[in-house]
Amino acid sequence: MSISNTPTSSDACLSIVHSLLCHRQGAESETFAKRAIESLVKKLKEKKDELDSLITAITTNGAHPSRCVTIQRTLDGRLQVAGRKGFPHVIYARLWRWPDLHKNELKHVKYCQFAFDLKCDSICVNPYHYERVVSPGIALQFFVYLSVSVTGPSGLLVKEEFDFEGQTSTQGTSGVSSLLPPSEGPSTASTPTFHVTAYVCVLILVSMMILTGAPSGWTRGGTFTPPVPHHQNGHVQHHPPMPHPGAYWPVPSDVAFQLPISNHPAPDYWCSIAYFEMDVQVGETFKVPSSCPTVTVDGYVDPSGGDRFCLGQLSNVHRTEAIERARLHIGKGVQLECKGEGDVWVRCLSDHAVFVQSYYLDREAGRAPGDAVHKIYPSAYIKLFDLRQCHRQMQQQAATAQAAAAAQAAAVAGSIPGPGSVGGIAPAISLSAAAGIGVDDLRRLCILRMSFVKGWGPDYPRQSIKETPCWIEIHLHRALQLLDEVLHTMPVADPQALD
């Protein structure tokens, strides 16, 4: 649904829920968020003015004034959603504004008439009728915890103790709650040594984090062992890697110090991404500048640009209900990362698996090129594309096609191919197959395809990615640039052979 087509209270619940779900901050699971929004929309369906106020507040990020959005207060003041209980104003404030919010950090604005603290029969759950304040108790807990437990061999801060992605939380949420001290206190065998200035700096830093939210880039260190793919019919499944204490994925030394494959300057854009629904491209192709090595493709409705491609804002007049349902589950989507000269990695941020067509993964799994569909599970971080391998493969295929075409031409002329010819005196059908390699076949080496939520292949009713409801095609520009070089530098005897 496009931003210009914001729903109203008169629209179907599904459309309203989809629009509001696209604005969630992402700390809660997609399932919980959807249940919470559905519950609220149903409660407000008979109060159209309040539902319109909620839609306006959320879709404009509070840019326009909005009235109270109320639900009935329960006996204990808490709301139950998907088997979990919590204070309603906190649930929706976390959902749409502060994912790391603590329940004691909300203060209502003066003009809110049904704020939770006013003890009225109805409770206002409009997230923009509340402000966030620092809880001194929480800051003190952080300060005490840091002062007694966070020391390294020489009394320095140890980053390993922190996890702003919520690895210590059973619900997978991030932020303040995941940073609280564990139930078992730290060992007191050794006395930590912190300078008093460090105490003050840490306290200020933590207070700022509580106010503004933890930086998304600060995450628990962890070296990931490459996942062992699991074969199932035509599918290869890639599970999330197991974390181990240590640093982030290191760049192998043989990669870090390799000379570039080509001296030609890198292209202005390292990739372009086209979004499809079934066999129809929706929206314009999104180009990722080389200055943004990491790009996120998600299902939200924020304006796309630079390092983020938001699919939720794209409209399609031919979109079916099945496609609409699938799009609801794209969520945080995937993060694509370009490393080195052109290697590509993917991190699955969605709550649902994604399915990938990748010649690099085919080779790693011991499969023939194009023979498998690879299932990438949530939280997995996997390499999808190796530029050097692709370059070698395109050189080999182009050389094979050129030699086979020459051998075929010699066979037609009645001469026998020499010992140096590819295929020697192999049957003509093999020569024809090799000579049949065209530019499109070589271009496929430089393209990745990925579907969200729904898979295809032998394990699914969909045999082709063009039968899946929502998928993307990623063209890798450095690889295409190298392919152009290969085709122009190769001494092709018959210029038509590779056309």
CSV table of C-alpha atoms in Angstrom, one decimal:
chain,number,residue,atom,x,y,z
A,1,MET,CA,0.0,0.0,0.0
A,2,SER,CA,1.5,3.3,-1.0
A,3,ILE,CA,1.8,6.2,1.4
A,4,SER,CA,-0.6,8.2,-0.6
A,5,ASN,CA,-3.2,5.5,-0.2
A,6,THR,CA,-3.4,5.5,3.6
A,7,PRO,CA,-6.4,3.5,4.8
A,8,THR,CA,-9.3,5.0,6.8
A,9,SER,CA,-11.7,3.5,9.3
A,10,SER,CA,-14.1,2.6,6.5
A,11,ASP,CA,-11.5,0.2,5.0
A,12,ALA,CA,-11.3,-3.5,5.7
A,13,CYS,CA,-9.5,-4.6,8.8
A,14,LEU,CA,-6.9,-6.4,6.8
A,15,SER,CA,-5.9,-3.3,5.0
A,16,ILE,CA,-5.7,-1.2,8.2
A,17,VAL,CA,-3.7,-3.9,10.0
A,18,HIS,CA,-1.3,-4.2,7.1
A,19,SER,CA,-0.7,-0.5,7.0
A,20,LEU,CA,-0.2,-0.2,10.7
A,21,LEU,CA,2.0,-3.3,10.8
A,22,CYS,CA,4.4,-1.8,8.3
A,23,HIS,CA,5.2,1.0,10.8
A,24,ARG,CA,6.1,-1.3,13.7
A,25,GLN,CA,9.6,-0.8,15.1
A,26,GLY,CA,10.4,-4.4,14.9
A,27,ALA,CA,11.5,-5.5,18.5
A,28,GLU,CA,8.4,-7.7,19.0
A,29,SER,CA,7.9,-10.8,16.8
A,30,GLU,CA,5.9,-10.2,13.7
A,31,THR,CA,3.2,-12.7,15.0
A,32,PHE,CA,2.8,-10.9,18.3
A,33,ALA,CA,2.7,-7.5,16.6
A,34,LYS,CA,0.1,-8.6,14.1
A,35,ARG,CA,-2.1,-10.1,16.9
A,36,ALA,CA,-1.8,-6.9,19.0
A,37,ILE,CA,-2.7,-4.6,16.1
A,38,GLU,CA,-5.6,-6.8,15.0
A,39,SER,CA,-7.0,-6.8,18.6
A,40,LEU,CA,-6.8,-3.0,18.7
A,41,VAL,CA,-8.3,-2.4,15.3
A,42,LYS,CA,-11.3,-4.7,16.1
A,43,LYS,CA,-11.9,-2.9,19.4
A,44,LEU,CA,-11.9,0.5,17.6
A,45,LYS,CA,-14.0,-0.6,14.5
A,46,GLU,CA,-17.1,0.9,16.1
A,47,LYS,CA,-15.3,4.1,17.1
A,48,LYS,CA,-14.4,5.4,13.7
A,49,ASP,CA,-13.1,8.8,14.9
A,50,GLU,CA,-10.6,7.2,17.3
A,51,LEU,CA,-9.5,4.6,14.7
A,52,ASP,CA,-8.9,7.4,12.1
A,53,SER,CA,-6.9,9.2,14.8
A,54,LEU,CA,-4.8,6.1,15.4
A,55,ILE,CA,-4.1,5.7,11.7
A,56,THR,CA,-3.2,9.3,11.3
A,57,ALA,CA,-0.9,9.2,14.3
A,58,ILE,CA,1.0,6.1,13.3
A,59,THR,CA,1.2,6.7,9.5
A,60,THR,CA,2.5,10.3,10.1
A,61,ASN,CA,4.8,9.4,13.0
A,62,GLY,CA,2.9,11.9,15.2
A,63,ALA,CA,3.4,14.8,12.8
A,64,HIS,CA,-0.3,15.7,13.1
A,65,PRO,CA,-2.3,16.2,16.3
A,66,SER,CA,-4.5,13.2,17.2
A,67,ARG,CA,-7.2,12.5,19.8
A,68,CYS,CA,-7.2,9.8,22.5
A,69,VAL,CA,-7.5,6.3,21.3
A,70,THR,CA,-9.2,4.3,24.0
A,71,ILE,CA,-9.9,0.7,25.1
A,72,GLN,CA,-11.7,-0.5,28.1
A,73,ARG,CA,-9.6,-0.9,31.3
A,74,THR,CA,-9.5,-4.4,32.7
A,75,LEU,CA,-9.6,-5.3,36.4
A,76,ASP,CA,-5.8,-5.5,36.8
A,77,GLY,CA,-5.2,-2.8,34.1
A,78,ARG,CA,-3.3,-5.2,31.8
A,79,LEU,CA,-4.1,-6.5,28.3
A,80,GLN,CA,-3.5,-10.0,27.2
A,81,VAL,CA,-2.2,-10.5,23.6
A,82,ALA,CA,-1.1,-13.9,22.2
A,83,GLY,CA,-0.8,-15.4,25.7
A,84,ARG,CA,1.2,-12.5,27.1
A,85,LYS,CA,0.0,-9.8,29.5
A,86,GLY,CA,1.2,-6.2,29.7
A,87,PHE,CA,0.0,-2.7,30.2
A,88,PRO,CA,-1.8,-1.7,27.0
A,89,HIS,CA,-0.2,1.8,26.6
A,90,VAL,CA,3.3,0.2,27.0
A,91,ILE,CA,2.6,-2.6,24.5
A,92,TYR,CA,1.6,-0.1,21.8
A,93,ALA,CA,4.3,2.4,22.6
A,94,ARG,CA,6.9,-0.3,22.3
A,95,LEU,CA,5.3,-1.5,19.1
A,96,TRP,CA,5.3,1.8,17.3
A,97,ARG,CA,7.8,4.1,19.0
A,98,TRP,CA,10.3,2.7,21.5
A,99,PRO,CA,11.0,-1.0,21.2
A,100,ASP,CA,13.3,-1.0,24.2
A,101,LEU,CA,10.8,0.8,26.5
A,102,HIS,CA,10.6,0.0,30.2
A,103,LYS,CA,7.1,0.1,31.7
A,104,ASN,CA,8.1,2.8,34.2
A,105,GLU,CA,9.4,5.2,31.6
A,106,LEU,CA,6.1,6.6,30.2
A,107,LYS,CA,4.6,9.9,31.1
A,108,HIS,CA,1.4,11.1,29.5
A,109,VAL,CA,1.1,14.5,27.8
A,110,LYS,CA,-1.0,17.2,29.4
A,111,TYR,CA,-3.9,17.1,26.9
A,112,CYS,CA,-4.4,13.3,27.1
A,113,GLN,CA,-7.8,12.8,28.9
A,114,PHE,CA,-7.7,9.0,29.4
A,115,ALA,CA,-4.0,8.4,30.2
A,116,PHE,CA,-3.3,5.2,32.1
A,117,ASP,CA,-2.2,7.0,35.2
A,118,LEU,CA,-5.5,8.9,35.4
A,119,LYS,CA,-7.3,5.6,36.4
A,120,CYS,CA,-10.3,6.2,34.1
A,121,ASP,CA,-12.5,3.4,32.9
A,122,SER,CA,-10.9,3.7,29.5
A,123,ILE,CA,-7.2,3.8,28.7
A,124,CYS,CA,-5.6,5.8,26.0
A,125,VAL,CA,-3.2,3.7,23.9
A,126,ASN,CA,-2.2,6.4,21.4
A,127,PRO,CA,1.6,6.2,21.5
A,128,TYR,CA,1.9,9.9,20.7
A,129,HIS,CA,0.0,10.8,23.8
A,130,TYR,CA,2.9,9.7,25.9
A,131,GLU,CA,6.5,10.8,26.4
A,132,ARG,CA,9.5,8.8,27.4
A,133,VAL,CA,11.4,9.8,30.6
A,134,VAL,CA,14.5,8.3,32.1
A,135,SER,CA,13.9,5.9,35.0
A,136,PRO,CA,16.6,6.7,37.6
A,137,GLY,CA,16.2,3.2,39.0
A,138,ILE,CA,17.1,1.6,35.7
A,139,ALA,CA,20.1,3.9,35.2
A,140,LEU,CA,21.3,3.0,38.6
A,141,GLN,CA,21.0,-0.7,38.0
A,142,PHE,CA,23.0,-0.3,34.8
A,143,PHE,CA,25.6,1.7,36.7
A,144,VAL,CA,25.9,-0.8,39.5
A,145,TYR,CA,26.0,-3.8,37.1
A,146,LEU,CA,28.7,-2.2,34.9
A,147,SER,CA,30.7,-1.2,37.9
A,148,VAL,CA,30.9,-4.7,39.4
A,149,SER,CA,30.9,-7.0,36.3
A,150,VAL,CA,32.2,-5.4,33.2
A,151,THR,CA,35.9,-5.7,33.3
A,152,GLY,CA,38.5,-7.2,31.1
A,153,PRO,CA,42.0,-8.6,31.9
A,154,SER,CA,43.3,-5.1,32.5
A,155,GLY,CA,40.1,-3.5,33.9
A,156,LEU,CA,38.8,-2.4,30.6
A,157,LEU,CA,35.2,-2.5,29.4
A,158,VAL,CA,34.2,-5.9,27.9
A,159,LYS,CA,31.8,-5.5,25.0
A,160,GLU,CA,30.8,-9.1,25.3
A,161,GLU,CA,28.6,-8.4,28.2
A,162,PHE,CA,26.2,-6.3,26.1
A,163,ASP,CA,23.7,-7.5,23.6
A,164,PHE,CA,21.5,-4.9,22.0
A,165,GLU,CA,19.8,-7.5,19.8
A,166,GLY,CA,18.3,-9.2,22.8
A,167,GLN,CA,20.1,-12.5,22.8
A,168,THR,CA,19.5,-12.8,26.5
A,169,SER,CA,15.8,-12.2,26.3
A,170,THR,CA,13.4,-15.2,25.9
A,171,GLN,CA,11.1,-13.1,23.7
A,172,GLY,CA,13.8,-11.9,21.4
A,173,THR,CA,13.2,-8.2,22.3
A,174,SER,CA,16.1,-5.7,22.3
A,175,GLY,CA,17.1,-2.8,24.4
A,176,VAL,CA,17.0,-2.1,28.1
A,177,SER,CA,15.2,-5.3,29.3
A,178,SER,CA,17.8,-7.5,27.7
A,179,LEU,CA,20.6,-5.6,29.4
A,180,LEU,CA,19.4,-6.1,33.0
A,181,PRO,CA,21.8,-8.1,35.2
A,182,PRO,CA,21.4,-11.9,35.2
A,183,SER,CA,19.8,-13.6,38.1
A,184,GLU,CA,23.1,-15.0,39.2
A,185,GLY,CA,25.4,-12.3,40.3
A,186,PRO,CA,28.9,-11.9,38.9
A,187,SER,CA,31.8,-13.6,40.6
A,188,THR,CA,33.4,-11.6,43.3
A,189,ALA,CA,36.6,-13.5,43.2
A,190,SER,CA,38.4,-10.6,41.7
A,191,THR,CA,37.8,-6.9,42.4
A,192,PRO,CA,37.1,-4.9,39.3
A,193,THR,CA,39.3,-1.8,38.8
A,194,PHE,CA,37.6,1.2,37.2
A,195,HIS,CA,38.7,4.7,37.3
A,196,VAL,CA,35.9,7.0,38.7
A,197,THR,CA,35.9,8.9,35.4
A,198,ALA,CA,35.0,5.7,33.6
A,199,TYR,CA,32.0,5.3,36.0
A,200,VAL,CA,30.7,8.7,35.1
A,201,CYS,CA,31.2,8.2,31.4
A,202,VAL,CA,29.4,4.8,31.5
A,203,LEU,CA,26.5,6.3,33.4
A,204,ILE,CA,26.1,9.1,31.0
A,205,LEU,CA,26.4,6.7,28.0
A,206,VAL,CA,23.7,4.4,29.5
A,207,SER,CA,21.4,7.3,30.3
A,208,MET,CA,21.7,8.5,26.7
A,209,MET,CA,20.9,5.0,25.4
A,210,ILE,CA,17.8,4.8,27.6
A,211,LEU,CA,16.6,8.1,26.2
A,212,THR,CA,17.4,7.5,22.5
A,213,GLY,CA,17.5,3.8,22.2
A,214,ALA,CA,20.6,1.6,21.8
A,215,PRO,CA,22.6,2.0,18.6
A,216,SER,CA,21.5,-0.7,16.2
A,217,GLY,CA,25.1,-1.4,15.2
A,218,TRP,CA,26.3,-2.4,18.7
A,219,THR,CA,25.6,-6.1,18.9
A,220,ARG,CA,27.0,-9.0,20.7
A,221,GLY,CA,30.3,-10.1,19.3
A,222,GLY,CA,30.2,-13.6,17.8
A,223,THR,CA,32.3,-15.6,15.3
A,224,PHE,CA,29.9,-17.8,13.3
A,225,THR,CA,30.9,-21.1,12.0
A,226,PRO,CA,29.8,-21.6,8.4
A,227,PRO,CA,26.5,-23.6,8.5
A,228,VAL,CA,26.5,-27.1,7.1
A,229,PRO,CA,23.7,-27.2,4.5
A,230,HIS,CA,21.1,-29.9,4.9
A,231,HIS,CA,19.8,-31.5,1.7
A,232,GLN,CA,16.2,-32.3,1.2
A,233,ASN,CA,15.2,-33.3,-2.3
A,234,GLY,CA,15.9,-30.2,-4.5
A,235,HIS,CA,16.2,-28.0,-1.4
A,236,VAL,CA,19.3,-27.1,0.5
A,237,GLN,CA,18.5,-25.7,4.0
A,238,HIS,CA,20.8,-23.2,5.7
A,239,HIS,CA,20.2,-22.8,9.4
A,240,PRO,CA,21.4,-19.9,11.6
A,241,PRO,CA,25.0,-20.4,12.5
A,242,MET,CA,26.0,-21.2,16.1
A,243,PRO,CA,27.4,-18.2,18.0
A,244,HIS,CA,30.8,-18.4,19.8
A,245,PRO,CA,32.6,-15.8,21.9
A,246,GLY,CA,34.8,-13.7,19.8
A,247,ALA,CA,34.7,-11.0,17.1
A,248,TYR,CA,32.6,-10.5,14.0
A,249,TRP,CA,33.1,-12.5,10.9
A,250,PRO,CA,36.8,-11.9,10.0
A,251,VAL,CA,37.7,-11.1,6.4
A,252,PRO,CA,40.1,-13.9,5.4
A,253,SER,CA,43.6,-12.8,4.9
A,254,ASP,CA,43.8,-14.2,1.4
A,255,VAL,CA,40.7,-12.1,0.5
A,256,ALA,CA,41.8,-8.9,2.4
A,257,PHE,CA,45.1,-8.7,0.5
A,258,GLN,CA,44.1,-10.0,-2.9
A,259,LEU,CA,44.7,-7.8,-5.9
A,260,PRO,CA,41.6,-6.7,-7.7
A,261,ILE,CA,40.4,-8.8,-10.6
A,262,SER,CA,40.2,-5.8,-12.9
A,263,ASN,CA,41.8,-2.4,-12.9
A,264,HIS,CA,38.6,-0.8,-14.2
A,265,PRO,CA,37.0,1.5,-11.7
A,266,ALA,CA,34.2,0.1,-9.7
A,267,PRO,CA,30.7,0.9,-11.0
A,268,ASP,CA,28.7,3.7,-9.4
A,269,TYR,CA,26.1,1.2,-8.2
A,270,TRP,CA,27.2,-2.2,-6.9
A,271,CYS,CA,23.8,-3.8,-7.5
A,272,SER,CA,20.3,-3.2,-8.7
A,273,ILE,CA,17.2,-4.8,-7.2
A,274,ALA,CA,13.9,-5.5,-9.0
A,275,TYR,CA,10.8,-6.5,-7.1
A,276,PHE,CA,8.3,-9.0,-8.6
A,277,GLU,CA,4.9,-10.3,-7.6
A,278,MET,CA,4.5,-13.6,-9.5
A,279,ASP,CA,5.8,-12.8,-13.0
A,280,VAL,CA,5.1,-9.1,-12.9
A,281,GLN,CA,7.7,-6.5,-11.9
A,282,VAL,CA,6.2,-4.0,-9.4
A,283,GLY,CA,7.7,-0.5,-9.1
A,284,GLU,CA,11.0,0.7,-10.5
A,285,THR,CA,14.3,-1.1,-10.2
A,286,PHE,CA,16.2,0.1,-7.1
A,287,LYS,CA,19.9,0.9,-7.5
A,288,VAL,CA,22.3,0.6,-4.6
A,289,PRO,CA,25.2,3.1,-4.7
A,290,SER,CA,28.7,1.7,-4.2
A,291,SER,CA,29.0,4.1,-1.2
A,292,CYS,CA,26.4,2.0,0.6
A,293,PRO,CA,27.9,-1.5,0.8
A,294,THR,CA,24.9,-2.7,2.9
A,295,VAL,CA,21.3,-2.5,1.8
A,296,THR,CA,18.2,-3.6,3.6
A,297,VAL,CA,15.1,-4.9,1.7
A,298,ASP,CA,12.1,-5.0,4.0
A,299,GLY,CA,8.3,-4.9,3.9
A,300,TYR,CA,7.8,-1.5,5.5
A,301,VAL,CA,6.4,1.7,4.0
A,302,ASP,CA,9.2,4.2,4.7
A,303,PRO,CA,10.5,6.1,1.6
A,304,SER,CA,13.2,4.0,-0.1
A,305,GLY,CA,16.6,5.5,-0.7
A,306,GLY,CA,20.3,4.9,-0.3
A,307,ASP,CA,20.7,1.8,1.8
A,308,ARG,CA,17.0,0.8,2.2
A,309,PHE,CA,14.5,-0.6,-0.3
A,310,CYS,CA,11.0,-0.6,1.3
A,311,LEU,CA,8.6,-3.0,-0.5
A,312,GLY,CA,5.5,-2.1,1.6
A,313,GLN,CA,5.1,1.2,-0.2
A,314,LEU,CA,4.8,-0.3,-3.7
A,315,SER,CA,1.3,-0.6,-5.1
A,316,ASN,CA,0.0,-3.1,-7.7
A,317,VAL,CA,-3.5,-2.9,-9.1
A,318,HIS,CA,-3.4,-6.6,-9.9
A,319,ARG,CA,-2.3,-7.7,-6.4
A,320,THR,CA,-4.3,-10.7,-5.1
A,321,GLU,CA,-5.3,-11.4,-1.6
A,322,ALA,CA,-2.7,-14.3,-1.4
A,323,ILE,CA,0.1,-11.9,-2.4
A,324,GLU,CA,-1.2,-9.3,0.2
A,325,ARG,CA,-1.1,-12.0,2.9
A,326,ALA,CA,2.5,-13.0,1.9
A,327,ARG,CA,3.7,-9.4,1.9
A,328,LEU,CA,2.5,-9.0,5.5
A,329,HIS,CA,5.2,-11.5,6.5
A,330,ILE,CA,8.2,-9.9,4.8
A,331,GLY,CA,8.7,-7.8,7.9
A,332,LYS,CA,12.4,-6.8,8.4
A,333,GLY,CA,13.3,-8.7,5.3
A,334,VAL,CA,16.9,-9.2,4.4
A,335,GLN,CA,20.2,-7.3,4.6
A,336,LEU,CA,22.5,-7.7,1.6
A,337,GLU,CA,26.2,-6.8,2.1
A,338,CYS,CA,28.9,-6.3,-0.5
A,339,LYS,CA,32.4,-7.3,0.7
A,340,GLY,CA,35.7,-6.8,-0.9
A,341,GLU,CA,35.6,-6.3,-4.7
A,342,GLY,CA,32.1,-7.8,-5.1
A,343,ASP,CA,31.4,-10.8,-2.8
A,344,VAL,CA,27.8,-10.8,-1.4
A,345,TRP,CA,26.5,-12.0,1.9
A,346,VAL,CA,22.9,-12.1,3.2
A,347,ARG,CA,21.5,-11.8,6.7
A,348,CYS,CA,17.9,-13.0,7.1
A,349,LEU,CA,16.2,-10.4,9.4
A,350,SER,CA,12.6,-11.6,8.8
A,351,ASP,CA,10.7,-14.0,11.1
A,352,HIS,CA,10.3,-16.2,8.1
A,353,ALA,CA,12.8,-18.0,5.9
A,354,VAL,CA,13.8,-16.7,2.4
A,355,PHE,CA,14.6,-18.9,-0.6
A,356,VAL,CA,17.6,-18.2,-2.8
A,357,GLN,CA,18.9,-19.2,-6.2
A,358,SER,CA,22.7,-19.0,-6.0
A,359,TYR,CA,25.4,-20.7,-8.1
A,360,TYR,CA,27.9,-20.2,-5.3
A,361,LEU,CA,25.7,-22.0,-2.8
A,362,ASP,CA,25.1,-24.7,-5.5
A,363,ARG,CA,28.8,-25.3,-5.7
A,364,GLU,CA,29.3,-25.3,-1.9
A,365,ALA,CA,26.4,-27.8,-1.5
A,366,GLY,CA,27.9,-30.0,-4.2
A,367,ARG,CA,25.0,-29.5,-6.6
A,368,ALA,CA,25.0,-28.7,-10.3
A,369,PRO,CA,24.6,-25.0,-11.2
A,370,GLY,CA,20.9,-24.0,-11.0
A,371,ASP,CA,19.9,-27.4,-9.6
A,372,ALA,CA,18.9,-26.3,-6.1
A,373,VAL,CA,16.8,-23.8,-4.1
A,374,HIS,CA,18.5,-22.8,-0.9
A,375,LYS,CA,16.3,-22.1,2.2
A,376,ILE,CA,17.9,-19.4,4.4
A,377,TYR,CA,16.4,-19.5,7.9
A,378,PRO,CA,15.8,-16.4,10.2
A,379,SER,CA,19.0,-15.0,11.7
A,380,ALA,CA,21.2,-16.9,9.3
A,381,TYR,CA,24.2,-15.0,7.8
A,382,ILE,CA,25.5,-16.6,4.7
A,383,LYS,CA,27.6,-15.9,1.7
A,384,LEU,CA,25.6,-15.9,-1.6
A,385,PHE,CA,28.1,-14.9,-4.2
A,386,ASP,CA,31.9,-15.1,-4.8
A,387,LEU,CA,33.2,-12.7,-7.4
A,388,ARG,CA,36.4,-14.6,-8.2
A,389,GLN,CA,34.6,-17.9,-8.6
A,390,CYS,CA,32.1,-16.2,-10.8
A,391,HIS,CA,34.9,-14.7,-12.9
A,392,ARG,CA,36.6,-18.1,-13.4
A,393,GLN,CA,33.3,-19.7,-14.3
A,394,MET,CA,32.4,-17.1,-16.9
A,395,GLN,CA,35.9,-17.3,-18.4
A,396,GLN,CA,35.6,-21.1,-18.6
A,397,GLN,CA,32.1,-21.1,-20.1
A,398,ALA,CA,32.9,-18.4,-22.6
A,399,ALA,CA,36.1,-20.2,-23.7
A,400,THR,CA,34.3,-23.5,-23.9
A,401,ALA,CA,31.5,-21.9,-26.0
A,402,GLN,CA,34.1,-20.2,-28.3
A,403,ALA,CA,36.2,-23.4,-28.8
A,404,ALA,CA,33.1,-25.5,-29.3
A,405,ALA,CA,31.8,-23.1,-31.9
A,406,ALA,CA,35.1,-23.3,-33.7
A,407,ALA,CA,35.2,-27.1,-33.5
A,408,GLN,CA,31.6,-27.3,-34.8
A,409,ALA,CA,32.5,-25.0,-37.7
A,410,ALA,CA,35.5,-27.2,-38.5
A,411,ALA,CA,33.3,-30.3,-38.3
A,412,VAL,CA,30.8,-28.8,-40.8
A,413,ALA,CA,33.7,-27.9,-43.1
A,414,GLY,CA,34.8,-31.5,-43.0
A,415,SER,CA,38.0,-31.1,-41.1
A,416,ILE,CA,38.8,-33.0,-37.9
A,417,PRO,CA,39.4,-30.9,-34.7
A,418,GLY,CA,42.9,-30.8,-33.5
A,419,PRO,CA,44.1,-32.2,-30.2
A,420,GLY,CA,44.0,-28.8,-28.7
A,421,SER,CA,40.3,-28.3,-29.4
A,422,VAL,CA,37.8,-28.5,-26.7
A,423,GLY,CA,35.9,-31.7,-27.0
A,424,GLY,CA,38.3,-33.3,-29.5
A,425,ILE,CA,36.3,-35.7,-31.6
A,426,ALA,CA,33.3,-35.7,-29.2
A,427,PRO,CA,29.9,-36.3,-30.7
A,428,ALA,CA,28.4,-33.3,-32.5
A,429,ILE,CA,25.5,-33.1,-30.0
A,430,SER,CA,28.0,-32.2,-27.2
A,431,LEU,CA,29.6,-29.6,-29.4
A,432,SER,CA,26.2,-28.1,-30.2
A,433,ALA,CA,25.4,-27.9,-26.5
A,434,ALA,CA,28.6,-26.2,-25.6
A,435,ALA,CA,28.3,-23.8,-28.6
A,436,GLY,CA,24.8,-23.0,-27.5
A,437,ILE,CA,26.0,-21.1,-24.4
A,438,GLY,CA,24.9,-17.5,-25.0
A,439,VAL,CA,25.3,-14.2,-23.3
A,440,ASP,CA,22.1,-14.7,-21.3
A,441,ASP,CA,23.6,-17.9,-19.8
A,442,LEU,CA,26.7,-16.0,-18.8
A,443,ARG,CA,24.6,-13.1,-17.4
A,444,ARG,CA,22.8,-15.6,-15.1
A,445,LEU,CA,26.1,-16.1,-13.3
A,446,CYS,CA,25.9,-12.4,-12.2
A,447,ILE,CA,22.3,-12.6,-10.9
A,448,LEU,CA,20.7,-13.7,-7.6
A,449,ARG,CA,17.1,-14.4,-7.1
A,450,MET,CA,15.3,-14.5,-3.7
A,451,SER,CA,11.7,-15.1,-2.7
A,452,PHE,CA,10.2,-14.1,0.6
A,453,VAL,CA,8.0,-16.4,2.8
A,454,LYS,CA,7.1,-18.9,0.0
A,455,GLY,CA,9.5,-21.3,-1.6
A,456,TRP,CA,9.6,-23.1,-4.9
A,457,GLY,CA,11.0,-26.3,-6.3
A,458,PRO,CA,10.5,-30.0,-5.7
A,459,ASP,CA,9.2,-29.5,-2.1
A,460,TYR,CA,6.6,-27.0,-3.1
A,461,PRO,CA,3.6,-26.7,-5.4
A,462,ARG,CA,5.4,-23.8,-7.1
A,463,GLN,CA,8.0,-25.0,-9.6
A,464,SER,CA,9.3,-21.6,-10.6
A,465,ILE,CA,10.2,-18.5,-8.6
A,466,LYS,CA,7.8,-16.7,-11.0
A,467,GLU,CA,5.0,-18.5,-9.2
A,468,THR,CA,5.9,-17.2,-5.8
A,469,PRO,CA,3.9,-14.1,-4.4
A,470,CYS,CA,6.9,-11.8,-3.7
A,471,TRP,CA,10.5,-12.0,-4.8
A,472,ILE,CA,13.5,-10.0,-5.9
A,473,GLU,CA,16.1,-10.2,-8.6
A,474,ILE,CA,19.5,-8.8,-7.8
A,475,HIS,CA,21.9,-7.8,-10.6
A,476,LEU,CA,25.5,-7.6,-9.5
A,477,HIS,CA,27.2,-4.8,-11.4
A,478,ARG,CA,30.8,-5.6,-10.8
A,479,ALA,CA,30.3,-9.1,-12.0
A,480,LEU,CA,28.5,-7.8,-15.1
A,481,GLN,CA,31.3,-5.4,-15.7
A,482,LEU,CA,33.8,-8.3,-15.6
A,483,LEU,CA,31.6,-10.3,-18.0
A,484,ASP,CA,31.7,-7.4,-20.4
A,485,GLU,CA,35.5,-7.5,-20.2
A,486,VAL,CA,35.7,-11.2,-20.7
A,487,LEU,CA,33.5,-11.0,-23.8
A,488,HIS,CA,35.5,-8.1,-25.3
A,489,THR,CA,39.0,-9.5,-24.6
A,490,MET,CA,38.3,-13.1,-25.8
A,491,PRO,CA,39.4,-13.8,-29.4
A,492,VAL,CA,36.1,-15.2,-30.6
A,493,ALA,CA,36.5,-16.7,-34.0
A,494,ASP,CA,32.8,-16.4,-34.8
A,495,PRO,CA,31.3,-13.2,-33.4
A,496,GLN,CA,27.8,-14.7,-33.6
A,497,ALA,CA,28.6,-17.6,-31.3
A,498,LEU,CA,27.9,-15.6,-28.1
A,499,ASP,CA,25.1,-13.4,-29.3
